[in-house]
Tab-separated table of C-alpha atoms in Angstrom:
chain	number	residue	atom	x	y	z
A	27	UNK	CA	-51.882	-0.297	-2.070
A	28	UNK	CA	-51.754	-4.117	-0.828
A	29	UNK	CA	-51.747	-5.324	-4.080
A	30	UNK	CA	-48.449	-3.635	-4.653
A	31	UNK	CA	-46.529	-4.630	-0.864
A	32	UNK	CA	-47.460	-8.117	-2.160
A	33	UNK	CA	-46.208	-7.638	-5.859
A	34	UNK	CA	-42.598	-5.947	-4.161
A	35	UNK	CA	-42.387	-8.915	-2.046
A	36	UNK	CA	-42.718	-11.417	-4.261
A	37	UNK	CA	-39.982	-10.004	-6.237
A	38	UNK	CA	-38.133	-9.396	-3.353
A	39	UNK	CA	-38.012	-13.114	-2.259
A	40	UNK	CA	-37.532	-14.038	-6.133
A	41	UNK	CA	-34.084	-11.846	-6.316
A	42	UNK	CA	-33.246	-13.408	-2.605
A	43	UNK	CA	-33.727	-16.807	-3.469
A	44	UNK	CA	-32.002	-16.047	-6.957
A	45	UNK	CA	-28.951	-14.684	-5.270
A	46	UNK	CA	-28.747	-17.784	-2.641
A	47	UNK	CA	-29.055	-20.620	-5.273
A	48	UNK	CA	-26.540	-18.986	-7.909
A	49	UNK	CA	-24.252	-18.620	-4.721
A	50	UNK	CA	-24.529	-21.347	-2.481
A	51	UNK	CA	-26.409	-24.403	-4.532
A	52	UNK	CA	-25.731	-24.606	-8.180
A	53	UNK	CA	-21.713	-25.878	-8.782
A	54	UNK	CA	-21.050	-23.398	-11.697
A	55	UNK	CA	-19.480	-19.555	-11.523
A	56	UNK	CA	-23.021	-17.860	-11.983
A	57	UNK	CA	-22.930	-14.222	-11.398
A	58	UNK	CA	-24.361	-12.217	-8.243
A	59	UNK	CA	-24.938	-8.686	-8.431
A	60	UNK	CA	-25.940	-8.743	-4.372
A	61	UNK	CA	-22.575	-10.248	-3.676
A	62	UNK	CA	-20.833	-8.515	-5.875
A	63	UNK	CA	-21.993	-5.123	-4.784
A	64	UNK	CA	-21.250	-5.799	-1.246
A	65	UNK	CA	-17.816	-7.003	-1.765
A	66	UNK	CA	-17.387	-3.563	-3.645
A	67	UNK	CA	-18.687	-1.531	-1.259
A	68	UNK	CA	-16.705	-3.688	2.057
A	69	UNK	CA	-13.545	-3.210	-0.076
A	70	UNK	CA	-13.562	0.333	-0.699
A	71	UNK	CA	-14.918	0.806	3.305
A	72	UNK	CA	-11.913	-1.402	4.414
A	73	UNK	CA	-9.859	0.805	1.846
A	74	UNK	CA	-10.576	4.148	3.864
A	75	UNK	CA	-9.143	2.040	7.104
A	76	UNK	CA	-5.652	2.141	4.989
A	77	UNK	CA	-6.120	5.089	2.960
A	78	UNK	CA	-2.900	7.091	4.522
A	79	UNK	CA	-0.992	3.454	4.517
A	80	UNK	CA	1.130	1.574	2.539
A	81	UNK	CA	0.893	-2.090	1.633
A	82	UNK	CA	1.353	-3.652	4.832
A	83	UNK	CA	-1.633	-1.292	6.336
A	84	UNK	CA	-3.945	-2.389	2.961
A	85	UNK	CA	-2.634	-6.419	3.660
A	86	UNK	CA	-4.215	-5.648	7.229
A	87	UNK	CA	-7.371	-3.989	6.392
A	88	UNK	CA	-8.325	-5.906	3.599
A	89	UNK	CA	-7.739	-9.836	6.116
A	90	UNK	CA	-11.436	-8.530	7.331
A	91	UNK	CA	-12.772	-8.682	3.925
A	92	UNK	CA	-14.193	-12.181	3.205
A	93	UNK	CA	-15.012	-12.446	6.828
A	94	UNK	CA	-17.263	-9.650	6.239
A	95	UNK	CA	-18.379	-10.418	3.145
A	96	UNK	CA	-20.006	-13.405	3.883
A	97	UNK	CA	-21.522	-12.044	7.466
A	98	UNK	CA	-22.723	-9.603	5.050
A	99	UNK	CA	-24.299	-12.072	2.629
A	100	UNK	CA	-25.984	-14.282	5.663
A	101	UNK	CA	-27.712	-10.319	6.724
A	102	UNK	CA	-28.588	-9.460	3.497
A	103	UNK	CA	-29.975	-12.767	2.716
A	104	UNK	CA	-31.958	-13.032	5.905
A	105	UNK	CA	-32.809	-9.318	5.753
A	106	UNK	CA	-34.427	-9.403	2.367
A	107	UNK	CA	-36.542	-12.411	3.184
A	108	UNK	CA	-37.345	-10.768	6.358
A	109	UNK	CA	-38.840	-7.133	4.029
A	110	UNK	CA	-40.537	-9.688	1.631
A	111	UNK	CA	-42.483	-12.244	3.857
A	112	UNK	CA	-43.599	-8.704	5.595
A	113	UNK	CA	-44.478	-7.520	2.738
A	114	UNK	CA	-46.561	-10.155	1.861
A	115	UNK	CA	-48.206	-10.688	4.914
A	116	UNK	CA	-49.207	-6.789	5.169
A	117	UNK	CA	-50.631	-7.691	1.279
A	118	UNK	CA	-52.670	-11.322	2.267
A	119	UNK	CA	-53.492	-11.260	5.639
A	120	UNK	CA	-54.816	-7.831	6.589
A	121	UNK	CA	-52.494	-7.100	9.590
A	122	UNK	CA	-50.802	-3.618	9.888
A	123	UNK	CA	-47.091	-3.070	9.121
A	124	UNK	CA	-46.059	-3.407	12.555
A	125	UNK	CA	-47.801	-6.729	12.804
A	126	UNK	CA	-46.540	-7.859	9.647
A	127	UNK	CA	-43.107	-7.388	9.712
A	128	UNK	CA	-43.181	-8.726	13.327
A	129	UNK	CA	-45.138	-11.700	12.311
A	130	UNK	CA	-42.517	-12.476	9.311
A	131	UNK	CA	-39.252	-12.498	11.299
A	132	UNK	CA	-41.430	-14.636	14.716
A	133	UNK	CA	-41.720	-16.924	11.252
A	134	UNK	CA	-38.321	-16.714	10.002
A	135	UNK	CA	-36.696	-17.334	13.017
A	136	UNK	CA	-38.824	-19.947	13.878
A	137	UNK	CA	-39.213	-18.337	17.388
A	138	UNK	CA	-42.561	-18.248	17.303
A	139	UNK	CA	-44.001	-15.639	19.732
A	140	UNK	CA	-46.398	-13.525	17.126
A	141	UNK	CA	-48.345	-16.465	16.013
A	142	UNK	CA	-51.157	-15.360	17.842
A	143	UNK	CA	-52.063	-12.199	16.063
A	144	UNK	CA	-54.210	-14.643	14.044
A	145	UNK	CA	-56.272	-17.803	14.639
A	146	UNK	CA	-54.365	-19.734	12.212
A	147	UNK	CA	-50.674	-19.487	10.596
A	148	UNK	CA	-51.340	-19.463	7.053
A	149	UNK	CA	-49.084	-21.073	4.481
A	150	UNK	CA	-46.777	-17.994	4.026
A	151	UNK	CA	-45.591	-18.107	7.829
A	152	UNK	CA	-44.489	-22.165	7.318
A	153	UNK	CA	-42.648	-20.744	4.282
A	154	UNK	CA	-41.222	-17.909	6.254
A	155	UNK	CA	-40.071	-20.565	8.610
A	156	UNK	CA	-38.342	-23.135	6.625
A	157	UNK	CA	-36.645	-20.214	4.755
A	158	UNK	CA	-34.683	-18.967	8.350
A	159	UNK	CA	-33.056	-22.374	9.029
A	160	UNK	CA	-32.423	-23.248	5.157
A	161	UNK	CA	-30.557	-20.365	4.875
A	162	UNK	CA	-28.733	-20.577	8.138
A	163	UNK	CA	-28.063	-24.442	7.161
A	164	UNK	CA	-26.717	-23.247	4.026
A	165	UNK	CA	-24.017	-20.711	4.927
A	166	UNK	CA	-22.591	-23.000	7.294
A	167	UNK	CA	-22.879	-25.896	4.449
A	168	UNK	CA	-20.631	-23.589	2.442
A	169	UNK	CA	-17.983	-22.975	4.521
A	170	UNK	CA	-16.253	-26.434	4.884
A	171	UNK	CA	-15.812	-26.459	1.085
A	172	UNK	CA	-14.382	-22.961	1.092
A	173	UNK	CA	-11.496	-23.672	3.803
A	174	UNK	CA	-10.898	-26.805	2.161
A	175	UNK	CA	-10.305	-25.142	-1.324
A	176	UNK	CA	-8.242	-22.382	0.925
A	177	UNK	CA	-5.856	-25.016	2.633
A	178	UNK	CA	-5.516	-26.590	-0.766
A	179	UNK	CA	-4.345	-22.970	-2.545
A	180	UNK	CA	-2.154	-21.994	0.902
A	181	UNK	CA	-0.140	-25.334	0.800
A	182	UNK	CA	0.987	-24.819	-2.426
A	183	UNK	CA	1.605	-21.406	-1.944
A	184	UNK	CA	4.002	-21.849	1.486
A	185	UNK	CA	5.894	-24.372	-0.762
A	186	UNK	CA	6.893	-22.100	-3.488
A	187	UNK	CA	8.286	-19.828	-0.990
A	188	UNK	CA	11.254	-21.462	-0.799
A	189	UNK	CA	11.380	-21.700	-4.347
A	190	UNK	CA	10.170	-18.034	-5.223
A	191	UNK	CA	11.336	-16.377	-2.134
A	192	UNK	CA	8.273	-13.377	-0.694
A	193	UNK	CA	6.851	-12.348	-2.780
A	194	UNK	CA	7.196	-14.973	-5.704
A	195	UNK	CA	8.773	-13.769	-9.210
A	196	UNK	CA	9.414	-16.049	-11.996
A	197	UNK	CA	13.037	-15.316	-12.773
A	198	UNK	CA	13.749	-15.744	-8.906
A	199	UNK	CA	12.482	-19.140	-9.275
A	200	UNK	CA	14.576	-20.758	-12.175
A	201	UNK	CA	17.492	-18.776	-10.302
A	202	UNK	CA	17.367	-20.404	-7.056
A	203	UNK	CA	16.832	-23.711	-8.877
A	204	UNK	CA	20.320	-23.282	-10.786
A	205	UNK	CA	22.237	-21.406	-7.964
A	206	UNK	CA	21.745	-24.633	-5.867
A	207	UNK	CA	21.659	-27.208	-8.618
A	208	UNK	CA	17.651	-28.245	-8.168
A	209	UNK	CA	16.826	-27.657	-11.086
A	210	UNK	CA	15.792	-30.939	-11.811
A	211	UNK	CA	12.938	-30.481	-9.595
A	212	UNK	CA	11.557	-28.118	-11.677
A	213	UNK	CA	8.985	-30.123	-13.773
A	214	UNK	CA	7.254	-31.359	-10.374
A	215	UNK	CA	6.826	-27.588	-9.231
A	216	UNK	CA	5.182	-27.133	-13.135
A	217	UNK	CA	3.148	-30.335	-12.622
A	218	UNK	CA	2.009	-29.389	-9.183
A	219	UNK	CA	0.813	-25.823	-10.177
A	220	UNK	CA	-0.940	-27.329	-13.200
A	221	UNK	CA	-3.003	-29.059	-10.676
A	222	UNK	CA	-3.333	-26.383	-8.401
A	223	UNK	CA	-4.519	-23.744	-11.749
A	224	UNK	CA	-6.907	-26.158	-12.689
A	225	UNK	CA	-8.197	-26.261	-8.868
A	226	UNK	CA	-8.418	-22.586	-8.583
A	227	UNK	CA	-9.849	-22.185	-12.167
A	228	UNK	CA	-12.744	-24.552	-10.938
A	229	UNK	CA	-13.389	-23.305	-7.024
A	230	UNK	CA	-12.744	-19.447	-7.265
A	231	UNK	CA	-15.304	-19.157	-10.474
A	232	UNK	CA	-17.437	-21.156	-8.919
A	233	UNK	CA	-16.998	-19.183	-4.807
A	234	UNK	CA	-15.746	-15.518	-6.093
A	235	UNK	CA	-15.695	-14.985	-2.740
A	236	UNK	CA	-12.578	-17.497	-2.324
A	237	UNK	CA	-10.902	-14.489	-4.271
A	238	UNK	CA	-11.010	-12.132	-1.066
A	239	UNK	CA	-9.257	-14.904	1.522
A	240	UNK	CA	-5.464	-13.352	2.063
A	241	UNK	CA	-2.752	-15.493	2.886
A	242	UNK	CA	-1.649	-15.795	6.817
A	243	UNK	CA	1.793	-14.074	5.242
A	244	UNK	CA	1.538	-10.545	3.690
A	245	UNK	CA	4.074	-11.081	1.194
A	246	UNK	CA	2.556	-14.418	-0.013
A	247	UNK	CA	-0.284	-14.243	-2.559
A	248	UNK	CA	-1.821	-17.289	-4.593
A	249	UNK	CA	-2.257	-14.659	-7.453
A	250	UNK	CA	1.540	-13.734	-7.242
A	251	UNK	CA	2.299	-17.517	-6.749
A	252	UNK	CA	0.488	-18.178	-9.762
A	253	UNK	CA	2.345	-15.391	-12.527
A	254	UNK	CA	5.715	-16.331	-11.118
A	255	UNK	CA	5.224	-19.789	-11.830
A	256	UNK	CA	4.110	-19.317	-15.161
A	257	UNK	CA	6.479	-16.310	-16.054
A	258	UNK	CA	9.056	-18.849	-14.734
A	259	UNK	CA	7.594	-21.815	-17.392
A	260	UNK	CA	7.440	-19.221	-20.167
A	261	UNK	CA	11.382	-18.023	-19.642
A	262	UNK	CA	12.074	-21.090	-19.479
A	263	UNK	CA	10.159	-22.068	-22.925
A	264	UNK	CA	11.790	-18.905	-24.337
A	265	UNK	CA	15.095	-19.515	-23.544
A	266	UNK	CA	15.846	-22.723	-23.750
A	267	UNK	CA	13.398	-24.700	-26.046
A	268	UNK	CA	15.597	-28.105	-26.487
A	269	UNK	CA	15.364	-28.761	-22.652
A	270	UNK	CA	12.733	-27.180	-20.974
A	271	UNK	CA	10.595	-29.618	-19.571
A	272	UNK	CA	6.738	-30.362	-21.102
A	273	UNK	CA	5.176	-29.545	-17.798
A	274	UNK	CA	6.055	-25.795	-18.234
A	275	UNK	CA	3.996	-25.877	-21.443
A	276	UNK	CA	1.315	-27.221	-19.701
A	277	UNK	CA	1.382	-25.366	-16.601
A	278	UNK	CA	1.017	-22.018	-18.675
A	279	UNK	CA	-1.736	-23.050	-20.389
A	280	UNK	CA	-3.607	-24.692	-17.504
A	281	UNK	CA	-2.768	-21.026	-15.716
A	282	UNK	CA	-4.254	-18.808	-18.147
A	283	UNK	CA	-7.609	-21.464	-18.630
A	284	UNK	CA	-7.692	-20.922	-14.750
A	285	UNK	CA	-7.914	-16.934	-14.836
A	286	UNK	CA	-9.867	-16.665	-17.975
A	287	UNK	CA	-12.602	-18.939	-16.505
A	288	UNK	CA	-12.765	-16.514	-12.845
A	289	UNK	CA	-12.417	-13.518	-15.653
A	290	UNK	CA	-15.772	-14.266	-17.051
A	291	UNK	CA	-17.258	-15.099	-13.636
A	292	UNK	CA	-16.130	-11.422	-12.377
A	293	UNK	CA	-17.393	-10.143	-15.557
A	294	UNK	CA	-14.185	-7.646	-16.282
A	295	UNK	CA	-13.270	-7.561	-20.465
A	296	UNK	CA	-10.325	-9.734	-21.449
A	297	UNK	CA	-9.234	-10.509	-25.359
A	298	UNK	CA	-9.511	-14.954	-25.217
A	299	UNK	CA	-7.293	-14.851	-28.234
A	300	UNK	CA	-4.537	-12.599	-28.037
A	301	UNK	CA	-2.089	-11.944	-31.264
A	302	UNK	CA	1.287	-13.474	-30.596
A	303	UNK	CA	2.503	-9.790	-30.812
A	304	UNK	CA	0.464	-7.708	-29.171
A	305	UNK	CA	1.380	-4.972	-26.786
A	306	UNK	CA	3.002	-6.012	-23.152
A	307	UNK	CA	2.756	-4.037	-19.716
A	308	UNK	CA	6.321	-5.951	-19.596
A	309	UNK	CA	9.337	-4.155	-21.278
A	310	UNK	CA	12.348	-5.859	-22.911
A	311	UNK	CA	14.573	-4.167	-20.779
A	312	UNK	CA	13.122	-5.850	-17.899
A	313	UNK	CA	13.384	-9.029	-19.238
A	314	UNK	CA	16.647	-8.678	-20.315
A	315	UNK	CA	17.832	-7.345	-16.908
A	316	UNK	CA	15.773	-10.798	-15.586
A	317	UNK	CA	18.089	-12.906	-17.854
A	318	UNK	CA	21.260	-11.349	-17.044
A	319	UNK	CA	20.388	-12.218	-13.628
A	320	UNK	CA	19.651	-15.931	-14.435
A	321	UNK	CA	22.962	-16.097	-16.624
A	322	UNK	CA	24.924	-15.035	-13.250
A	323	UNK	CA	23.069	-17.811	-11.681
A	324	UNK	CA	24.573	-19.929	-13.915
A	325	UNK	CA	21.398	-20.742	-16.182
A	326	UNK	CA	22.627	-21.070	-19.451
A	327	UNK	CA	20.172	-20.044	-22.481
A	328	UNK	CA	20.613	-21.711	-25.518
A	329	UNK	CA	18.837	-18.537	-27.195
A	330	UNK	CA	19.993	-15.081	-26.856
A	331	UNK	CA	18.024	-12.498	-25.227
A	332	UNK	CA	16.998	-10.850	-28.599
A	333	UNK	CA	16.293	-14.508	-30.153
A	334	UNK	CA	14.307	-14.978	-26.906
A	335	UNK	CA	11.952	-12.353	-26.524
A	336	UNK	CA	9.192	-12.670	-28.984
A	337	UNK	CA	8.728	-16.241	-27.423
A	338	UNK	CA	8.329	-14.898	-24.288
A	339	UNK	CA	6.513	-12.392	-25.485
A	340	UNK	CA	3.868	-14.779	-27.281
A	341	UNK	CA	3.373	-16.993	-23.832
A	342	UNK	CA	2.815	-14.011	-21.863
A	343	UNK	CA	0.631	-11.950	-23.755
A	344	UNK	CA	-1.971	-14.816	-23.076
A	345	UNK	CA	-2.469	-14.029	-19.183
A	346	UNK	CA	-0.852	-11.103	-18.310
A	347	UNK	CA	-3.715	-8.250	-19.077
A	348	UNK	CA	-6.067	-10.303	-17.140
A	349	UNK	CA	-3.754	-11.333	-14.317
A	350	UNK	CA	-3.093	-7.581	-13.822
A	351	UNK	CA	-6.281	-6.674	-13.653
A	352	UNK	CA	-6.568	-9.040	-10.834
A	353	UNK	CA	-3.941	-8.632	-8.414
A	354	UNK	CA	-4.699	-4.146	-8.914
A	355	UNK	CA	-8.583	-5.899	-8.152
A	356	UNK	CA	-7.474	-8.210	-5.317
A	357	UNK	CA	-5.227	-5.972	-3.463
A	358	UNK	CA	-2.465	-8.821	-4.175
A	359	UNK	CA	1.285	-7.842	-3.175
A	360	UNK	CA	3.151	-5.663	-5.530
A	361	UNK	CA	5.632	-7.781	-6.138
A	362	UNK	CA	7.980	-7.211	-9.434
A	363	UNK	CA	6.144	-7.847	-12.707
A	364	UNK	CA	2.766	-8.168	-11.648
A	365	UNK	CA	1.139	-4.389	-12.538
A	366	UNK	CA	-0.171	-1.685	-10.694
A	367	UNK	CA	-2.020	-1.330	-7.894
A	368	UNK	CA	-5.184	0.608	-6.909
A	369	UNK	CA	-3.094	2.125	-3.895
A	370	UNK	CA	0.294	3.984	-4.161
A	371	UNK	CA	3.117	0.970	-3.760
A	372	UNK	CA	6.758	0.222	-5.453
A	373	UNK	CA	7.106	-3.566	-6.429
A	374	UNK	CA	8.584	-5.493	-3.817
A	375	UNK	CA	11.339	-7.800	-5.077
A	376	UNK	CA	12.220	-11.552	-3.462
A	377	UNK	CA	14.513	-11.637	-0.193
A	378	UNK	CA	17.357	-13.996	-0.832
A	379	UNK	CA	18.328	-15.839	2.078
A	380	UNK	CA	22.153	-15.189	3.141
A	381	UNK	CA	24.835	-18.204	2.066
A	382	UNK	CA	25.881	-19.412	5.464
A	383	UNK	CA	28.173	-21.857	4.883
A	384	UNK	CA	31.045	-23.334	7.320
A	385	UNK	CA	34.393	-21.658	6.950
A	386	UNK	CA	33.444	-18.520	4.820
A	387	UNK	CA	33.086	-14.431	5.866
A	388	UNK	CA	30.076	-14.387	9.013
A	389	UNK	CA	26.987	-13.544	7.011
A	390	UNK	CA	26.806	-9.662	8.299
A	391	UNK	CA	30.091	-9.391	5.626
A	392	UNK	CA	28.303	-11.320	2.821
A	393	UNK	CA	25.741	-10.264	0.521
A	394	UNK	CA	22.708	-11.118	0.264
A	395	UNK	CA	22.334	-15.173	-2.257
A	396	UNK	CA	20.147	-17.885	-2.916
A	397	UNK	CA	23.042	-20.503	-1.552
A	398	UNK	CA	21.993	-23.726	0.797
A	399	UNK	CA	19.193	-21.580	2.245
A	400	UNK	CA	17.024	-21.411	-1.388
């Protein structure tokens, strides 16, 4: 029976050291089914917490998930090595189990006190004891580069709040632009968020688990940030073709690159060539209710809404299916025309700030606009 606690080992510290380098060491979105499992199992655990809750109880449950997820990998990581240098101690050196497993993690922790169950430490327990403190070294390696690809995603994201409102929508954002005559600015927000697509598209496929940080505000979402922008670019595209800025062409296309390349990393089926006409989540109706809005903004189309719509149509079709999936996989805020979610919510539209302005009706007697504050 030794010669099969050594073969389960062996292939036990294989699939650990597999799951480490595709995770922590090679700079490419390789696939792990350990971390992928736990952050499936931690989500629908954290789930349960919020099960009788609405969003703001799921937005609070779910801020422990990343945390956890990478305690979780460090345990798993270290536990695994831990069953696998036992293993193959109990298989080479003729100790018992107990001895064995205790001699593997005095090893592994580089602690040191069950050396003397033998003459001599063979080459397995030096192994066993570099592997403790690589690992350890490792997971605190990693997180440096995944708060600085956080506080790179979250800066962008508190700016477009003031753009987009909370939670972001793309109409809301060429509306506040035209109600208080910034519109101008737009092609900087476009340019910015092409950078900040081609960030994400690079740092979440390569750390999935970048996908489970949540922003400090419940009602922002890097996700939601992401679709309002480019629904924003592609209205814009649609409905005025003469002046819409470059940048929104490019944002949009750097945007759907981005979540087609974390798509194929999460493994989840997406079409990379969609037909121009094929079918939308989105109806007309809502995007003709989105335009009427911008037109009492005063944004003024230079194509009708009927003109407009297959345009739109042929931009979004390219990144909505998979940035649905997404924000029902991520638990992002259900804000307006970003899908269902895997939990029973009603999408969440912008807050307009109030008007305040000198010499007008006290704000209580006003309605709610995107005036000075937008």
């Amino acid at each position: 029976m030794r010669w099969i606690s050594g073969v389960a080992g062996g292939l036990l510290l294989v699939v650990m050291a597999g799951s480490v380098v595709r995770t922590l060491v090679v700079p490419r979105g390789l696939y792990s089914m350990l971390v992928y499992r736990l952050w499936w199992v931690l989500r629908r655990l954290l789930r349960l917490a919020a099960i009788r809750g609405g969003y703001g109880a799921v937005d609070r449950a779910q801020t422990w998930l990343a945390p956890l997820i990478l305690i979780g990998m460090l345990a798993i990581w270290l536990g695994g090595a831990l069953a696998g240098f036992g293993l193959l101690l109990h298989a080479l050196s003729g100790l018992s189990w107990g001895s064995s497993f205790r001699e593997a993690g005095s090893s592994l922790l580089t602690l040191g006190f069950a050396s003397g169950d033998r003459l001599r430490l063979s080459a397995l327990d030096f192994v066993a004891a570099a592997t403790g403190p690589v690992l350890i070294a490792l997971q605190i390696a990693y997180l440096p580069t995944l708060y600085a690809a956080y506080n790179r995603r979250e800066l962008e994201v508190t700016l477009l709040q003031s753009r987009a409102g909370e939670p972001a929508w793309g109409p809301e954002i060429l509306a506040r632009q035209w109600l208080v005559d910034t519109e101008t600015a737009l092609p900087e927000l476009y340019r910015a968020w092409e950078r900040l697509a081609s960030d994400i598209g690079e740092s979440h496929s390569t750390y999935p688990v970048l996908m489970a940080f949540r922003s400090p505000r419940p009602y922002r979402h890097w996700l939601v940030g992401l679709v309002a922008v480019m629904d924003a670019a592609a209205i814009q595209l649609a409905l005025t073709p003469r002046t819409a800025p470059p940048e929104a062409r490019l944002v949009l296309r750097a945007g759907f690159t981005a979540l087609r390349d974390i798509a194929r990393v999460q493994r989840f089926p997406f079409d990379p060539d969609p037909p121009p006409d094929a079918a939308l989540r989105l109806t007309y109706a809502d995007f003709e209710a989105a335009v009427a809005m911008l037109e009492a903004a005063g944004f003024h189309a230079e194509r009708s809404v009927a003109d407009a719509w297959p345009h739109f149509h042929g931009w979004r079709v390219n990144y909505e299916a998979i940035a649905y999936e997404m924000c029902r996989r991520y638990d992002a805020v259900p804000a307006l025309w970003t899908g269902p979610r895997a939990f029973a919510s009603t999408p969440i539209p912008p807050r307009r700030p109030a008007d305040r302005r000198p010499g007008e009706d006290p704000p209580g007697q006003r309605g709610p606009s995107a005036g000075s504050g937008a």
